[in-house]
Amino acid sequence: MTWAVWHLIPYAQAGHGPLWIAGQCLYTVALRVVIVWLYLRSASVLTAVACHAASNVGWSLFPDHGSHYDPVVTGGIATGVVLLVVMVRRCGRRGRRIGRVRVPGGQYPGA
């Protein structure tokens, strides 16, 4: 949330409306989650920097420097990615938590 709040004043100063700002804040928070996830998975700050740079450059690839950029759509997509990452992580943890169950005879199921 702090990351989104940090950007509120520049968004308002740029003349964006409340819906644009809300969508961009949603995108900003979702991107923050993705960046942290990438950093934790790679243990490299370079991966986090590359993701942030790609985000900064991506919107400007639209014609006329972001003329067709819609943060409400982008925020929704980024939130979907975050939900997918969270679901995958939870499924992975659940599988590890169950772990291998010792059965009689010293064998592990699925071994």
Coordinates of N, CA, C and O in Angstrom, one line a residue:
M1 N 0.8 -1.2 0.0 CA 0.0 0.0 0.0 C 0.9 1.3 0.0 O 0.5 2.2 -0.6
T2 N 1.9 1.2 0.7 CA 2.8 2.4 0.8 C 3.3 2.8 -0.6 O 3.4 4.0 -0.9
W3 N 3.6 1.8 -1.4 CA 4.1 2.1 -2.8 C 3.0 2.8 -3.6 O 3.3 3.7 -4.3
A4 N 1.8 2.4 -3.4 CA 0.7 3.1 -4.2 C 0.5 4.5 -3.6 O 0.3 5.4 -4.4
V5 N 0.5 4.7 -2.3 CA 0.3 6.0 -1.7 C 1.4 6.9 -2.2 O 1.2 8.1 -2.4
W6 N 2.7 6.4 -2.3 CA 3.8 7.2 -2.7 C 3.6 7.8 -4.1 O 4.0 8.9 -4.4
H7 N 2.8 7.1 -4.9 CA 2.5 7.6 -6.3 C 1.3 8.5 -6.4 O 1.0 9.0 -7.5
L8 N 0.5 8.6 -5.4 CA -0.8 9.3 -5.5 C -0.7 10.7 -6.0 O -1.4 11.2 -6.9
I9 N 0.2 11.5 -5.4 CA 0.3 12.9 -5.7 C 0.8 13.1 -7.2 O 0.2 13.9 -7.9
P10 N 1.8 12.4 -7.6 CA 2.2 12.5 -9.0 C 1.1 12.1 -10.0 O 0.9 12.8 -11.0
Y11 N 0.3 11.1 -9.7 CA -0.8 10.8 -10.6 C -1.8 11.9 -10.6 O -2.3 12.2 -11.7
A12 N -2.1 12.5 -9.5 CA -3.1 13.6 -9.5 C -2.5 14.8 -10.2 O -3.2 15.5 -10.9
Q13 N -1.2 15.1 -10.0 CA -0.6 16.2 -10.6 C -0.6 16.1 -12.1 O -0.6 17.1 -12.8
A14 N -0.6 14.8 -12.6 CA -0.5 14.6 -14.0 C -1.9 14.8 -14.6 O -2.1 14.7 -15.8
G15 N -2.9 15.0 -13.8 CA -4.3 15.3 -14.3 C -5.2 14.1 -14.5 O -6.2 14.1 -15.2
H16 N -4.8 13.0 -13.9 CA -5.6 11.7 -14.0 C -6.8 11.8 -13.1 O -6.7 12.3 -12.0
G17 N -7.9 11.1 -13.5 CA -9.1 11.1 -12.8 C -9.1 10.0 -11.7 O -8.1 9.2 -11.7
P18 N -10.1 10.0 -10.8 CA -10.1 9.0 -9.7 C -10.1 7.5 -10.2 O -9.4 6.7 -9.5
L19 N -10.8 7.2 -11.2 CA -10.9 5.8 -11.7 C -9.5 5.4 -12.2 O -9.0 4.3 -11.9
W20 N -8.8 6.3 -13.0 CA -7.5 6.0 -13.5 C -6.5 5.8 -12.3 O -5.7 4.8 -12.3
I21 N -6.6 6.7 -11.3 CA -5.7 6.6 -10.2 C -6.0 5.3 -9.4 O -5.0 4.6 -9.0
A22 N -7.2 4.9 -9.2 CA -7.6 3.7 -8.4 C -7.0 2.5 -9.2 O -6.5 1.6 -8.6
G23 N -7.2 2.4 -10.5 CA -6.7 1.3 -11.3 C -5.2 1.3 -11.3 O -4.6 0.2 -11.1
Q24 N -4.6 2.4 -11.3 CA -3.1 2.4 -11.3 C -2.6 2.0 -9.9 O -1.6 1.3 -9.8
C25 N -3.3 2.4 -8.8 CA -2.9 2.0 -7.5 C -3.1 0.5 -7.3 O -2.2 -0.2 -6.7
L26 N -4.1 -0.1 -7.9 CA -4.3 -1.5 -7.9 C -3.2 -2.2 -8.6 O -2.6 -3.2 -8.1
Y27 N -2.8 -1.7 -9.8 CA -1.7 -2.3 -10.5 C -0.4 -2.1 -9.8 O 0.4 -3.1 -9.7
T28 N -0.2 -1.0 -9.1 CA 1.0 -0.8 -8.4 C 1.2 -1.8 -7.3 O 2.3 -2.3 -7.1
V29 N 0.1 -2.0 -6.5 CA 0.2 -2.9 -5.4 C 0.4 -4.4 -5.9 O 1.2 -5.1 -5.4
A30 N -0.3 -4.7 -7.0 CA -0.2 -6.1 -7.6 C 1.2 -6.3 -8.1 O 1.9 -7.3 -7.9
L31 N 1.8 -5.2 -8.8 CA 3.1 -5.3 -9.3 C 4.1 -5.5 -8.2 O 5.1 -6.3 -8.3
R32 N 3.9 -4.8 -7.1 CA 4.8 -4.9 -5.9 C 4.9 -6.4 -5.4 O 5.9 -6.9 -5.1
V33 N 3.7 -7.0 -5.4 CA 3.7 -8.4 -5.0 C 4.4 -9.3 -5.9 O 5.2 -10.2 -5.5
V34 N 4.3 -9.1 -7.2 CA 5.0 -9.8 -8.2 C 6.5 -9.6 -8.1 O 7.3 -10.6 -8.2
I35 N 6.9 -8.4 -7.9 CA 8.3 -8.1 -7.8 C 8.9 -8.8 -6.6 O 10.0 -9.4 -6.7
V36 N 8.2 -8.7 -5.5 CA 8.8 -9.4 -4.3 C 8.8 -10.9 -4.5 O 9.8 -11.6 -4.2
W37 N 7.8 -11.5 -5.2 CA 7.8 -12.9 -5.5 C 9.0 -13.3 -6.4 O 9.7 -14.3 -6.1
L38 N 9.2 -12.5 -7.4 CA 10.3 -12.7 -8.3 C 11.7 -12.7 -7.6 O 12.5 -13.5 -7.8
Y39 N 11.8 -11.7 -6.7 CA 13.0 -11.5 -5.9 C 13.2 -12.7 -5.0 O 14.3 -13.3 -5.0
L40 N 12.2 -13.2 -4.3 CA 12.3 -14.3 -3.5 C 12.6 -15.6 -4.2 O 13.3 -16.5 -3.7
R41 N 12.0 -15.7 -5.4 CA 12.3 -16.9 -6.2 C 13.7 -16.9 -6.8 O 14.3 -18.0 -7.0
S42 N 14.2 -15.8 -7.2 CA 15.5 -15.7 -7.9 C 16.6 -15.3 -7.0 O 17.8 -15.6 -7.3
A43 N 16.3 -14.7 -5.8 CA 17.4 -14.2 -4.9 C 18.3 -13.2 -5.6 O 19.4 -13.1 -5.3
S44 N 17.7 -12.5 -6.6 CA 18.5 -11.6 -7.3 C 17.7 -10.2 -7.4 O 16.6 -10.2 -7.9
V45 N 18.3 -9.2 -7.0 CA 17.7 -7.9 -7.1 C 17.6 -7.5 -8.6 O 16.7 -6.7 -8.9
L46 N 18.5 -8.0 -9.4 CA 18.4 -7.7 -10.8 C 17.1 -8.1 -11.5 O 16.6 -7.4 -12.3
T47 N 16.6 -9.2 -11.0 CA 15.3 -9.7 -11.5 C 14.2 -8.7 -11.1 O 13.3 -8.4 -12.0
A48 N 14.2 -8.2 -9.9 CA 13.2 -7.3 -9.5 C 13.3 -6.0 -10.2 O 12.3 -5.4 -10.6
V49 N 14.6 -5.5 -10.5 CA 14.8 -4.3 -11.2 C 14.3 -4.4 -12.6 O 13.7 -3.5 -13.2
A50 N 14.6 -5.6 -13.3 CA 14.2 -5.8 -14.6 C 12.6 -5.8 -14.7 O 12.1 -5.2 -15.7
C51 N 12.0 -6.4 -13.8 CA 10.5 -6.4 -13.8 C 10.0 -5.0 -13.6 O 9.1 -4.5 -14.4
H52 N 10.5 -4.2 -12.7 CA 10.1 -2.8 -12.5 C 10.4 -2.0 -13.8 O 9.5 -1.2 -14.2
A53 N 11.5 -2.2 -14.4 CA 11.9 -1.4 -15.6 C 10.9 -1.8 -16.8 O 10.5 -0.9 -17.5
A54 N 10.6 -3.1 -16.9 CA 9.7 -3.5 -17.9 C 8.3 -2.9 -17.8 O 7.7 -2.5 -18.7
S55 N 7.9 -2.7 -16.5 CA 6.6 -2.1 -16.2 C 6.7 -0.6 -16.6 O 5.7 -0.1 -17.2
N56 N 7.8 0.0 -16.3 CA 7.9 1.5 -16.6 C 7.9 1.7 -18.1 O 7.4 2.7 -18.6
V57 N 8.6 0.8 -18.8 CA 8.7 1.0 -20.3 C 7.5 0.5 -21.0 O 7.1 1.1 -22.0
G58 N 6.8 -0.5 -20.5 CA 5.7 -1.2 -21.2 C 4.6 -0.2 -21.6 O 4.1 -0.3 -22.7
W59 N 4.1 0.6 -20.7 CA 3.0 1.5 -21.1 C 3.3 2.5 -22.2 O 2.5 2.9 -23.0
S60 N 4.6 2.9 -22.3 CA 5.0 3.8 -23.3 C 5.1 3.2 -24.7 O 5.3 3.9 -25.6
L61 N 5.0 1.9 -24.8 CA 5.1 1.3 -26.1 C 3.8 1.4 -26.8 O 3.8 1.2 -28.0
F62 N 2.7 1.9 -26.2 CA 1.5 2.2 -26.9 C 1.7 3.4 -27.7 O 2.6 4.2 -27.4
P63 N 0.9 3.5 -28.8 CA 1.1 4.7 -29.6 C 1.0 6.0 -28.8 O 0.2 6.1 -27.9
D64 N 1.7 7.0 -29.1 CA 1.7 8.3 -28.5 C 1.9 8.2 -27.0 O 1.2 8.8 -26.2
H65 N 2.9 7.5 -26.6 CA 3.4 7.4 -25.2 C 2.2 7.1 -24.2 O 2.0 7.8 -23.3
G66 N 1.6 6.0 -24.4 CA 0.6 5.5 -23.4 C -0.8 6.0 -23.7 O -1.7 5.9 -22.8
S67 N -1.1 6.4 -24.9 CA -2.4 6.9 -25.2 C -3.5 5.9 -25.0 O -4.7 6.3 -24.8
H68 N -3.2 4.6 -25.2 CA -4.2 3.6 -25.1 C -4.1 2.8 -23.8 O -4.7 1.8 -23.6
Y69 N -3.2 3.3 -22.9 CA -3.0 2.6 -21.6 C -4.2 2.8 -20.7 O -4.6 3.9 -20.5
D70 N -4.7 1.7 -20.2 CA -5.8 1.7 -19.3 C -5.5 1.0 -18.0 O -5.4 -0.2 -18.0
P71 N -5.1 1.7 -16.9 CA -4.7 1.1 -15.7 C -5.7 0.2 -15.0 O -5.4 -0.7 -14.3
V72 N -7.0 0.4 -15.3 CA -8.1 -0.4 -14.7 C -7.9 -1.8 -15.3 O -8.0 -2.8 -14.6
V73 N -7.7 -1.9 -16.6 CA -7.5 -3.2 -17.3 C -6.2 -3.8 -16.8 O -6.1 -5.0 -16.4
T74 N -5.1 -3.0 -16.8 CA -3.8 -3.5 -16.4 C -3.8 -3.9 -14.9 O -3.3 -5.0 -14.6
G75 N -4.5 -3.2 -14.1 CA -4.6 -3.5 -12.7 C -5.3 -4.8 -12.5 O -5.0 -5.7 -11.7
G76 N -6.4 -5.0 -13.3 CA -7.2 -6.3 -13.2 C -6.3 -7.5 -13.6 O -6.3 -8.5 -13.0
I77 N -5.6 -7.3 -14.7 CA -4.7 -8.4 -15.2 C -3.6 -8.7 -14.1 O -3.3 -9.9 -13.8
A78 N -3.0 -7.7 -13.6 CA -1.9 -7.9 -12.6 C -2.5 -8.5 -11.4 O -1.8 -9.4 -10.8
T79 N -3.7 -8.1 -11.0 CA -4.3 -8.8 -9.8 C -4.6 -10.2 -10.1 O -4.4 -11.1 -9.2
G80 N -5.0 -10.6 -11.3 CA -5.2 -12.0 -11.7 C -3.9 -12.8 -11.6 O -3.9 -13.9 -11.1
V81 N -2.8 -12.2 -12.1 CA -1.5 -12.8 -12.0 C -1.1 -13.1 -10.5 O -0.6 -14.1 -10.2
V82 N -1.3 -12.1 -9.7 CA -1.0 -12.2 -8.2 C -1.9 -13.3 -7.6 O -1.3 -14.2 -6.9
L83 N -3.1 -13.4 -7.9 CA -4.0 -14.4 -7.4 C -3.5 -15.8 -7.9 O -3.5 -16.8 -7.1
L84 N -3.1 -15.9 -9.1 CA -2.5 -17.1 -9.7 C -1.3 -17.5 -8.9 O -1.1 -18.7 -8.5
V85 N -0.4 -16.6 -8.7 CA 0.9 -16.9 -7.9 C 0.6 -17.3 -6.5 O 1.1 -18.3 -6.0
V86 N -0.4 -16.7 -5.9 CA -0.8 -17.1 -4.5 C -1.3 -18.5 -4.5 O -1.0 -19.3 -3.6
M87 N -2.2 -18.8 -5.5 CA -2.8 -20.1 -5.5 C -1.7 -21.2 -5.8 O -1.7 -22.2 -5.1
V88 N -0.8 -20.9 -6.7 CA 0.3 -21.9 -6.9 C 1.1 -22.1 -5.7 O 1.5 -23.2 -5.4
R89 N 1.5 -21.0 -5.0 CA 2.3 -21.1 -3.8 C 1.5 -21.9 -2.7 O 2.1 -22.7 -2.1
R90 N 0.3 -21.6 -2.6 CA -0.5 -22.4 -1.5 C -0.6 -23.8 -1.9 O -0.5 -24.7 -1.0
C91 N -0.8 -24.1 -3.1 CA -0.9 -25.6 -3.5 C 0.4 -26.2 -3.3 O 0.5 -27.4 -2.8
G92 N 1.5 -25.6 -3.6 CA 2.8 -26.1 -3.4 C 3.1 -26.3 -2.0 O 3.7 -27.4 -1.6
R93 N 2.8 -25.4 -1.1 CA 3.0 -25.5 0.3 C 2.1 -26.7 0.9 O 2.6 -27.4 1.7
R94 N 0.9 -26.7 0.4 CA 0.0 -27.8 0.9 C 0.6 -29.1 0.6 O 0.6 -30.0 1.4
G95 N 1.1 -29.3 -0.6 CA 1.7 -30.6 -1.0 C 3.0 -30.9 -0.1 O 3.2 -32.0 0.3
R96 N 3.7 -29.9 0.2 CA 4.9 -30.1 1.0 C 4.5 -30.3 2.5 O 5.2 -31.1 3.2
R97 N 3.5 -29.7 2.9 CA 3.0 -29.9 4.3 C 2.6 -31.3 4.5 O 2.8 -31.9 5.5
I98 N 1.9 -31.8 3.5 CA 1.4 -33.2 3.6 C 2.7 -34.1 3.6 O 2.8 -35.0 4.5
G99 N 3.6 -33.8 2.8 CA 4.9 -34.5 2.8 C 4.8 -36.0 2.5 O 3.8 -36.4 2.0
R100 N 5.8 -36.7 2.9 CA 5.8 -38.1 2.8 C 5.3 -38.7 4.1 O 5.8 -38.4 5.1
V101 N 4.4 -39.6 4.0 CA 3.9 -40.3 5.1 C 4.5 -41.6 5.2 O 4.6 -42.4 4.3
R102 N 5.1 -41.9 6.4 CA 5.7 -43.2 6.6 C 4.7 -44.3 6.7 O 3.7 -44.2 7.4
V103 N 4.9 -45.3 5.9 CA 4.0 -46.5 6.0 C 4.7 -47.7 6.5 O 6.0 -47.7 6.5
P104 N 4.0 -48.6 7.0 CA 4.7 -49.8 7.5 C 5.6 -50.4 6.5 O 5.4 -50.4 5.3
G105 N 6.8 -50.9 6.9 CA 7.8 -51.4 6.0 C 8.8 -50.4 5.6 O 9.8 -50.7 4.9
G106 N 8.7 -49.2 6.1 CA 9.7 -48.2 5.8 C 9.7 -47.5 4.4 O 10.5 -46.7 4.1
Q107 N 8.6 -47.9 3.6 CA 8.5 -47.3 2.3 C 7.7 -46.0 2.4 O 6.8 -45.8 3.2
Y108 N 8.0 -45.1 1.5 CA 7.2 -43.9 1.4 C 6.3 -44.0 0.2 O 6.6 -44.5 -0.9
P109 N 5.0 -43.5 0.3 CA 4.1 -43.6 -0.8 C 4.7 -42.7 -2.0 O 5.2 -41.7 -1.8
G110 N 4.5 -43.2 -3.2 CA 5.0 -42.5 -4.3 C 6.4 -42.5 -4.6 O 7.0 -41.9 -5.5
A111 N 7.2 -43.3 -3.8 CA 8.6 -43.3 -4.0 C 9.0 -44.3 -5.1 O 8.3 -45.2 -5.5

